[in-house]
């Protein structure tokens, strides 16, 4: 009787295993035609493992540096500077596209670059600032493909600094307060990716300036806020130059 029970248990286990195997043979589930908010996107496959761990092209860091020049021209309504920076940005972007290929972020950055050119030529300050940050947001997405480089985080912090600076210059303190809180959050998330012995000083300095900028904005002190943005230009620039090409 005991042997019969054992045989029945073994048979049941074998049947269960066969069912599982059959399920595996059915292959992956069919991609749905519709989801809760519309059609699913055509996601790009992950790059090969080794490709994910190569250093980011120095051109991505160069774009962040040039963006600072373009933004300064926009923010001060120095359109000659903004246009000169734009031409440099466009030329560097063309080289960047050749270097990075068809990565996530290229399409969005390309679209924003066209809108940026139009808004700068039309001397539209708010649209120019917004399109510049959208462009650099796309560049940041490209940078996420390079896991050994903090370029994506560095650009995200740069965008956040530009947002604070834009609304400080406009004395829109409610917007500036919102943007400086966003900067603080972005910086706190990015800081661990940038902490290395060779650049520990600028990282520590940046951390202090972010907090001081928040205090200045909350006090609606334009002079102090602009001073902290100037200091961030230096410390973040040092971090960028340290990691460029590494």
PDB file of C-alpha atoms in Angstrom:
ATOM      1  CA  UNK A   1       0.000   0.000   0.000  1.00  0.00           C
ATOM      2  CA  UNK A   2       2.866   2.296   0.913  1.00  0.00           C
ATOM      3  CA  UNK A   3       4.512   1.599  -2.477  1.00  0.00           C
ATOM      4  CA  UNK A   4       1.291   2.536  -4.273  1.00  0.00           C
ATOM      5  CA  UNK A   5       1.125   5.872  -2.480  1.00  0.00           C
ATOM      6  CA  UNK A   6       4.768   6.544  -3.332  1.00  0.00           C
ATOM      7  CA  UNK A   7       4.154   5.693  -6.980  1.00  0.00           C
ATOM      8  CA  UNK A   8       1.098   7.965  -7.084  1.00  0.00           C
ATOM      9  CA  UNK A   9       3.086  10.836  -5.559  1.00  0.00           C
ATOM     10  CA  UNK A  10       5.886  10.377  -8.097  1.00  0.00           C
ATOM     11  CA  UNK A  11       3.399  10.275 -10.940  1.00  0.00           C
ATOM     12  CA  UNK A  12       1.758  13.481  -9.749  1.00  0.00           C
ATOM     13  CA  UNK A  13       5.153  15.191  -9.487  1.00  0.00           C
ATOM     14  CA  UNK A  14       6.077  14.082 -12.986  1.00  0.00           C
ATOM     15  CA  UNK A  15       2.775  15.363 -14.353  1.00  0.00           C
ATOM     16  CA  UNK A  16       3.319  18.747 -12.636  1.00  0.00           C
ATOM     17  CA  UNK A  17       6.839  19.000 -14.081  1.00  0.00           C
ATOM     18  CA  UNK A  18       5.513  18.187 -17.530  1.00  0.00           C
ATOM     19  CA  UNK A  19       2.919  20.935 -17.250  1.00  0.00           C
ATOM     20  CA  UNK A  20       5.599  23.435 -16.229  1.00  0.00           C
ATOM     21  CA  UNK A  21       7.812  22.349 -19.104  1.00  0.00           C
ATOM     22  CA  UNK A  22       4.908  22.717 -21.477  1.00  0.00           C
ATOM     23  CA  UNK A  23       4.341  26.260 -20.252  1.00  0.00           C
ATOM     24  CA  UNK A  24       7.977  27.062 -20.874  1.00  0.00           C
ATOM     25  CA  UNK A  25       7.755  25.749 -24.393  1.00  0.00           C
ATOM     26  CA  UNK A  26       4.972  28.186 -25.125  1.00  0.00           C
ATOM     27  CA  UNK A  27       7.569  31.004 -25.223  1.00  0.00           C
ATOM     28  CA  UNK A  28       7.275  34.569 -23.911  1.00  0.00           C
ATOM     29  CA  UNK A  29       3.887  36.193 -23.550  1.00  0.00           C
ATOM     30  CA  UNK A  30       2.643  38.058 -26.593  1.00  0.00           C
ATOM     31  CA  UNK A  31       3.132  41.824 -26.430  1.00  0.00           C
ATOM     32  CA  UNK A  32      -0.215  43.468 -25.668  1.00  0.00           C
ATOM     33  CA  UNK A  33      -1.713  45.764 -28.259  1.00  0.00           C
ATOM     34  CA  UNK A  34      -2.943  48.226 -25.661  1.00  0.00           C
ATOM     35  CA  UNK A  35      -2.194  49.111 -22.037  1.00  0.00           C
ATOM     36  CA  UNK A  36      -3.927  51.200 -19.379  1.00  0.00           C
ATOM     37  CA  UNK A  37      -2.807  54.490 -20.921  1.00  0.00           C
ATOM     38  CA  UNK A  38      -2.491  53.575 -24.596  1.00  0.00           C
ATOM     39  CA  UNK A  39      -0.216  51.595 -26.861  1.00  0.00           C
ATOM     40  CA  UNK A  40       3.042  50.217 -25.412  1.00  0.00           C
ATOM     41  CA  UNK A  41       6.235  51.729 -26.795  1.00  0.00           C
ATOM     42  CA  UNK A  42       8.905  50.043 -28.842  1.00  0.00           C
ATOM     43  CA  UNK A  43      11.565  49.868 -26.128  1.00  0.00           C
ATOM     44  CA  UNK A  44      15.161  49.677 -27.296  1.00  0.00           C
ATOM     45  CA  UNK A  45      16.964  46.522 -26.164  1.00  0.00           C
ATOM     46  CA  UNK A  46      19.603  46.910 -23.493  1.00  0.00           C
ATOM     47  CA  UNK A  47      23.063  47.364 -24.984  1.00  0.00           C
ATOM     48  CA  UNK A  48      25.576  44.501 -24.607  1.00  0.00           C
ATOM     49  CA  UNK A  49      27.011  44.233 -21.101  1.00  0.00           C
ATOM     50  CA  UNK A  50      30.498  45.420 -22.070  1.00  0.00           C
ATOM     51  CA  UNK A  51      29.071  48.416 -23.955  1.00  0.00           C
ATOM     52  CA  UNK A  52      27.244  49.549 -20.829  1.00  0.00           C
ATOM     53  CA  UNK A  53      30.520  49.942 -18.966  1.00  0.00           C
ATOM     54  CA  UNK A  54      32.608  52.005 -21.386  1.00  0.00           C
ATOM     55  CA  UNK A  55      33.383  55.611 -20.552  1.00  0.00           C
ATOM     56  CA  UNK A  56      31.108  58.337 -21.838  1.00  0.00           C
ATOM     57  CA  UNK A  57      32.418  60.314 -24.837  1.00  0.00           C
ATOM     58  CA  UNK A  58      34.061  63.587 -23.786  1.00  0.00           C
ATOM     59  CA  UNK A  59      31.641  65.303 -26.179  1.00  0.00           C
ATOM     60  CA  UNK A  60      28.810  64.804 -23.666  1.00  0.00           C
ATOM     61  CA  UNK A  61      30.763  66.802 -21.099  1.00  0.00           C
ATOM     62  CA  UNK A  62      31.579  69.399 -23.765  1.00  0.00           C
ATOM     63  CA  UNK A  63      27.861  69.861 -24.471  1.00  0.00           C
ATOM     64  CA  UNK A  64      27.263  70.597 -20.787  1.00  0.00           C
ATOM     65  CA  UNK A  65      30.000  73.246 -20.836  1.00  0.00           C
ATOM     66  CA  UNK A  66      28.638  74.871 -24.009  1.00  0.00           C
ATOM     67  CA  UNK A  67      25.112  74.819 -22.579  1.00  0.00           C
ATOM     68  CA  UNK A  68      26.359  77.076 -19.800  1.00  0.00           C
ATOM     69  CA  UNK A  69      27.504  79.652 -22.341  1.00  0.00           C
ATOM     70  CA  UNK A  70      24.216  79.496 -24.235  1.00  0.00           C
ATOM     71  CA  UNK A  71      22.198  79.812 -21.042  1.00  0.00           C
ATOM     72  CA  UNK A  72      24.183  82.793 -19.783  1.00  0.00           C
ATOM     73  CA  UNK A  73      23.443  84.577 -23.055  1.00  0.00           C
ATOM     74  CA  UNK A  74      19.741  83.716 -22.807  1.00  0.00           C
ATOM     75  CA  UNK A  75      19.428  84.666 -19.136  1.00  0.00           C
ATOM     76  CA  UNK A  76      21.141  88.018 -19.649  1.00  0.00           C
ATOM     77  CA  UNK A  77      19.389  88.553 -22.976  1.00  0.00           C
ATOM     78  CA  UNK A  78      22.788  88.784 -24.642  1.00  0.00           C
ATOM     79  CA  UNK A  79      21.562  87.255 -27.884  1.00  0.00           C
ATOM     80  CA  UNK A  80      24.904  87.604 -29.649  1.00  0.00           C
ATOM     81  CA  UNK A  81      26.468  85.342 -27.003  1.00  0.00           C
ATOM     82  CA  UNK A  82      23.492  82.982 -27.112  1.00  0.00           C
ATOM     83  CA  UNK A  83      23.700  82.647 -30.899  1.00  0.00           C
ATOM     84  CA  UNK A  84      27.474  82.104 -30.887  1.00  0.00           C
ATOM     85  CA  UNK A  85      27.060  79.431 -28.220  1.00  0.00           C
ATOM     86  CA  UNK A  86      24.210  77.874 -30.192  1.00  0.00           C
ATOM     87  CA  UNK A  87      26.367  77.440 -33.298  1.00  0.00           C
ATOM     88  CA  UNK A  88      29.032  75.741 -31.174  1.00  0.00           C
ATOM     89  CA  UNK A  89      26.382  73.572 -29.536  1.00  0.00           C
ATOM     90  CA  UNK A  90      24.955  72.501 -32.901  1.00  0.00           C
ATOM     91  CA  UNK A  91      28.384  71.579 -34.282  1.00  0.00           C
ATOM     92  CA  UNK A  92      29.285  69.581 -31.166  1.00  0.00           C
ATOM     93  CA  UNK A  93      25.892  67.886 -31.202  1.00  0.00           C
ATOM     94  CA  UNK A  94      26.436  66.635 -34.751  1.00  0.00           C
ATOM     95  CA  UNK A  95      29.750  65.092 -33.677  1.00  0.00           C
ATOM     96  CA  UNK A  96      28.082  63.616 -30.603  1.00  0.00           C
ATOM     97  CA  UNK A  97      25.378  61.895 -32.643  1.00  0.00           C
ATOM     98  CA  UNK A  98      28.040  60.229 -34.770  1.00  0.00           C
ATOM     99  CA  UNK A  99      29.846  59.063 -31.630  1.00  0.00           C
ATOM    100  CA  UNK A 100      26.893  57.673 -29.664  1.00  0.00           C
ATOM    101  CA  UNK A 101      24.744  56.206 -32.432  1.00  0.00           C
ATOM    102  CA  UNK A 102      21.092  55.392 -31.918  1.00  0.00           C
ATOM    103  CA  UNK A 103      20.891  55.609 -28.143  1.00  0.00           C
ATOM    104  CA  UNK A 104      17.899  56.541 -26.049  1.00  0.00           C
ATOM    105  CA  UNK A 105      17.727  60.323 -25.781  1.00  0.00           C
ATOM    106  CA  UNK A 106      19.137  61.144 -29.225  1.00  0.00           C
ATOM    107  CA  UNK A 107      15.723  61.629 -30.841  1.00  0.00           C
ATOM    108  CA  UNK A 108      14.429  63.855 -28.023  1.00  0.00           C
ATOM    109  CA  UNK A 109      17.619  65.917 -27.951  1.00  0.00           C
ATOM    110  CA  UNK A 110      17.553  66.348 -31.721  1.00  0.00           C
ATOM    111  CA  UNK A 111      13.971  67.604 -31.628  1.00  0.00           C
ATOM    112  CA  UNK A 112      14.739  70.026 -28.789  1.00  0.00           C
ATOM    113  CA  UNK A 113      17.848  71.297 -30.599  1.00  0.00           C
ATOM    114  CA  UNK A 114      15.709  72.414 -33.529  1.00  0.00           C
ATOM    115  CA  UNK A 115      13.265  74.209 -31.249  1.00  0.00           C
ATOM    116  CA  UNK A 116      16.151  75.803 -29.347  1.00  0.00           C
ATOM    117  CA  UNK A 117      17.594  77.243 -32.544  1.00  0.00           C
ATOM    118  CA  UNK A 118      14.228  78.750 -33.486  1.00  0.00           C
ATOM    119  CA  UNK A 119      13.588  80.275 -30.064  1.00  0.00           C
ATOM    120  CA  UNK A 120      17.082  81.778 -29.830  1.00  0.00           C
ATOM    121  CA  UNK A 121      16.819  83.282 -33.296  1.00  0.00           C
ATOM    122  CA  UNK A 122      13.421  84.701 -32.332  1.00  0.00           C
ATOM    123  CA  UNK A 123      14.923  86.042 -29.068  1.00  0.00           C
ATOM    124  CA  UNK A 124      12.285  84.339 -26.928  1.00  0.00           C
ATOM    125  CA  UNK A 125      13.845  84.092 -23.490  1.00  0.00           C
ATOM    126  CA  UNK A 126      11.516  81.620 -21.722  1.00  0.00           C
ATOM    127  CA  UNK A 127      11.180  79.298 -24.712  1.00  0.00           C
ATOM    128  CA  UNK A 128      14.954  79.375 -25.227  1.00  0.00           C
ATOM    129  CA  UNK A 129      15.641  78.436 -21.599  1.00  0.00           C
ATOM    130  CA  UNK A 130      13.051  75.649 -21.665  1.00  0.00           C
ATOM    131  CA  UNK A 131      14.273  74.219 -24.977  1.00  0.00           C
ATOM    132  CA  UNK A 132      17.885  74.293 -23.805  1.00  0.00           C
ATOM    133  CA  UNK A 133      16.979  72.287 -20.718  1.00  0.00           C
ATOM    134  CA  UNK A 134      14.917  69.854 -22.818  1.00  0.00           C
ATOM    135  CA  UNK A 135      17.899  69.399 -25.122  1.00  0.00           C
ATOM    136  CA  UNK A 136      20.244  68.751 -22.215  1.00  0.00           C
ATOM    137  CA  UNK A 137      17.655  66.405 -20.702  1.00  0.00           C
ATOM    138  CA  UNK A 138      17.968  64.296 -23.842  1.00  0.00           C
ATOM    139  CA  UNK A 139      21.751  64.419 -23.569  1.00  0.00           C
ATOM    140  CA  UNK A 140      21.436  63.281 -19.950  1.00  0.00           C
ATOM    141  CA  UNK A 141      19.377  60.294 -21.118  1.00  0.00           C
ATOM    142  CA  UNK A 142      22.187  59.403 -23.518  1.00  0.00           C
ATOM    143  CA  UNK A 143      24.635  59.617 -20.640  1.00  0.00           C
ATOM    144  CA  UNK A 144      22.681  57.003 -18.674  1.00  0.00           C
ATOM    145  CA  UNK A 145      23.969  54.381 -21.119  1.00  0.00           C
ATOM    146  CA  UNK A 146      27.479  54.863 -19.724  1.00  0.00           C
ATOM    147  CA  UNK A 147      27.366  53.339 -16.253  1.00  0.00           C
ATOM    148  CA  UNK A 148      30.946  54.238 -15.297  1.00  0.00           C
ATOM    149  CA  UNK A 149      30.476  57.969 -15.940  1.00  0.00           C
ATOM    150  CA  UNK A 150      28.440  60.416 -13.831  1.00  0.00           C
ATOM    151  CA  UNK A 151      27.723  62.594 -16.875  1.00  0.00           C
ATOM    152  CA  UNK A 152      23.948  61.969 -16.763  1.00  0.00           C
ATOM    153  CA  UNK A 153      23.774  63.095 -13.132  1.00  0.00           C
ATOM    154  CA  UNK A 154      26.072  66.046 -13.776  1.00  0.00           C
ATOM    155  CA  UNK A 155      23.834  67.287 -16.593  1.00  0.00           C
ATOM    156  CA  UNK A 156      20.717  66.803 -14.457  1.00  0.00           C
ATOM    157  CA  UNK A 157      22.302  68.971 -11.753  1.00  0.00           C
ATOM    158  CA  UNK A 158      23.282  71.543 -14.383  1.00  0.00           C
ATOM    159  CA  UNK A 159      19.711  71.724 -15.643  1.00  0.00           C
ATOM    160  CA  UNK A 160      18.490  72.227 -12.077  1.00  0.00           C
ATOM    161  CA  UNK A 161      20.989  75.054 -11.484  1.00  0.00           C
ATOM    162  CA  UNK A 162      19.917  76.745 -14.715  1.00  0.00           C
ATOM    163  CA  UNK A 163      16.273  76.545 -13.638  1.00  0.00           C
ATOM    164  CA  UNK A 164      16.997  78.228 -10.307  1.00  0.00           C
ATOM    165  CA  UNK A 165      19.135  80.893 -11.955  1.00  0.00           C
ATOM    166  CA  UNK A 166      16.464  81.664 -14.542  1.00  0.00           C
ATOM    167  CA  UNK A 167      13.752  82.376 -11.972  1.00  0.00           C
ATOM    168  CA  UNK A 168      16.119  84.217  -9.621  1.00  0.00           C
ATOM    169  CA  UNK A 169      16.967  86.593 -12.478  1.00  0.00           C
ATOM    170  CA  UNK A 170      13.239  87.064 -13.060  1.00  0.00           C
ATOM    171  CA  UNK A 171      12.654  87.561  -9.295  1.00  0.00           C
ATOM    172  CA  UNK A 172       9.943  84.919  -9.455  1.00  0.00           C
ATOM    173  CA  UNK A 173      10.576  83.712  -5.915  1.00  0.00           C
ATOM    174  CA  UNK A 174       7.822  81.109  -5.720  1.00  0.00           C
ATOM    175  CA  UNK A 175       9.133  79.399  -8.860  1.00  0.00           C
ATOM    176  CA  UNK A 176      12.732  79.808  -7.700  1.00  0.00           C
ATOM    177  CA  UNK A 177      11.886  78.187  -4.344  1.00  0.00           C
ATOM    178  CA  UNK A 178      10.312  75.214  -6.130  1.00  0.00           C
ATOM    179  CA  UNK A 179      13.294  74.882  -8.453  1.00  0.00           C
ATOM    180  CA  UNK A 180      15.874  75.132  -5.673  1.00  0.00           C
ATOM    181  CA  UNK A 181      14.107  72.323  -3.794  1.00  0.00           C
ATOM    182  CA  UNK A 182      14.346  70.300  -7.004  1.00  0.00           C
ATOM    183  CA  UNK A 183      18.045  71.160  -7.238  1.00  0.00           C
ATOM    184  CA  UNK A 184      18.651  69.993  -3.684  1.00  0.00           C
ATOM    185  CA  UNK A 185      16.910  66.673  -4.358  1.00  0.00           C
ATOM    186  CA  UNK A 186      18.728  66.179  -7.662  1.00  0.00           C
ATOM    187  CA  UNK A 187      22.088  66.977  -6.097  1.00  0.00           C
ATOM    188  CA  UNK A 188      21.545  64.640  -3.125  1.00  0.00           C
ATOM    189  CA  UNK A 189      20.778  61.799  -5.545  1.00  0.00           C
ATOM    190  CA  UNK A 190      23.751  62.629  -7.785  1.00  0.00           C
ATOM    191  CA  UNK A 191      26.368  63.300  -5.107  1.00  0.00           C
ATOM    192  CA  UNK A 192      27.246  59.636  -4.385  1.00  0.00           C
ATOM    193  CA  UNK A 193      28.013  59.013  -8.080  1.00  0.00           C
ATOM    194  CA  UNK A 194      30.591  61.821  -8.109  1.00  0.00           C
ATOM    195  CA  UNK A 195      32.460  61.195  -4.865  1.00  0.00           C
ATOM    196  CA  UNK A 196      36.010  60.156  -5.666  1.00  0.00           C
ATOM    197  CA  UNK A 197      39.230  61.074  -3.908  1.00  0.00           C
ATOM    198  CA  UNK A 198      40.505  63.234  -6.765  1.00  0.00           C
ATOM    199  CA  UNK A 199      37.403  65.422  -6.815  1.00  0.00           C
ATOM    200  CA  UNK A 200      36.225  65.218  -3.208  1.00  0.00           C
ATOM    201  CA  UNK A 201      36.927  68.916  -2.573  1.00  0.00           C
ATOM    202  CA  UNK A 202      34.701  70.305  -5.377  1.00  0.00           C
ATOM    203  CA  UNK A 203      31.940  67.823  -4.474  1.00  0.00           C
ATOM    204  CA  UNK A 204      31.992  68.985  -0.836  1.00  0.00           C
ATOM    205  CA  UNK A 205      32.025  72.628  -1.955  1.00  0.00           C
ATOM    206  CA  UNK A 206      29.101  72.058  -4.315  1.00  0.00           C
ATOM    207  CA  UNK A 207      27.104  70.478  -1.508  1.00  0.00           C
ATOM    208  CA  UNK A 208      27.621  73.557   0.652  1.00  0.00           C
ATOM    209  CA  UNK A 209      26.734  75.988  -2.152  1.00  0.00           C
ATOM    210  CA  UNK A 210      23.504  74.133  -2.948  1.00  0.00           C
ATOM    211  CA  UNK A 211      22.368  74.559   0.659  1.00  0.00           C
ATOM    212  CA  UNK A 212      23.436  78.222   0.708  1.00  0.00           C
ATOM    213  CA  UNK A 213      21.613  78.847  -2.556  1.00  0.00           C
ATOM    214  CA  UNK A 214      18.457  77.365  -1.055  1.00  0.00           C
ATOM    215  CA  UNK A 215      18.763  79.682   1.950  1.00  0.00           C
ATOM    216  CA  UNK A 216      19.319  82.717  -0.287  1.00  0.00           C
ATOM    217  CA  UNK A 217      16.310  81.901  -2.483  1.00  0.00           C
ATOM    218  CA  UNK A 218      14.049  81.314   0.506  1.00  0.00           C
ATOM    219  CA  UNK A 219      15.185  84.693   1.875  1.00  0.00           C
ATOM    220  CA  UNK A 220      14.452  86.224  -1.564  1.00  0.00           C
ATOM    221  CA  UNK A 221      17.976  87.638  -1.599  1.00  0.00           C
ATOM    222  CA  UNK A 222      18.811  88.021  -5.283  1.00  0.00           C
ATOM    223  CA  UNK A 223      22.405  89.143  -4.776  1.00  0.00           C
ATOM    224  CA  UNK A 224      23.251  86.235  -2.480  1.00  0.00           C
ATOM    225  CA  UNK A 225      21.479  83.745  -4.751  1.00  0.00           C
ATOM    226  CA  UNK A 226      23.383  84.942  -7.816  1.00  0.00           C
ATOM    227  CA  UNK A 227      26.638  84.734  -5.856  1.00  0.00           C
ATOM    228  CA  UNK A 228      25.932  81.101  -4.981  1.00  0.00           C
ATOM    229  CA  UNK A 229      25.097  80.283  -8.618  1.00  0.00           C
ATOM    230  CA  UNK A 230      28.456  81.795  -9.616  1.00  0.00           C
ATOM    231  CA  UNK A 231      30.183  79.610  -7.013  1.00  0.00           C
ATOM    232  CA  UNK A 232      28.331  76.544  -8.313  1.00  0.00           C
ATOM    233  CA  UNK A 233      29.554  77.367 -11.820  1.00  0.00           C
ATOM    234  CA  UNK A 234      33.104  76.968 -10.541  1.00  0.00           C
ATOM    235  CA  UNK A 235      32.709  73.847  -8.396  1.00  0.00           C
ATOM    236  CA  UNK A 236      30.528  71.967 -10.891  1.00  0.00           C
ATOM    237  CA  UNK A 237      32.871  73.008 -13.688  1.00  0.00           C
ATOM    238  CA  UNK A 238      35.764  71.422 -11.772  1.00  0.00           C
ATOM    239  CA  UNK A 239      33.784  68.200 -11.347  1.00  0.00           C
ATOM    240  CA  UNK A 240      32.963  68.184 -15.067  1.00  0.00           C
ATOM    241  CA  UNK A 241      36.593  68.650 -16.082  1.00  0.00           C
ATOM    242  CA  UNK A 242      37.733  65.918 -13.699  1.00  0.00           C
ATOM    243  CA  UNK A 243      35.409  63.309 -15.181  1.00  0.00           C
ATOM    244  CA  UNK A 244      35.645  64.416 -18.819  1.00  0.00           C
ATOM    245  CA  UNK A 245      36.993  61.515 -20.822  1.00  0.00           C
ATOM    246  CA  UNK A 246      37.429  59.188 -17.831  1.00  0.00           C
TER     247      UNK A 246
END
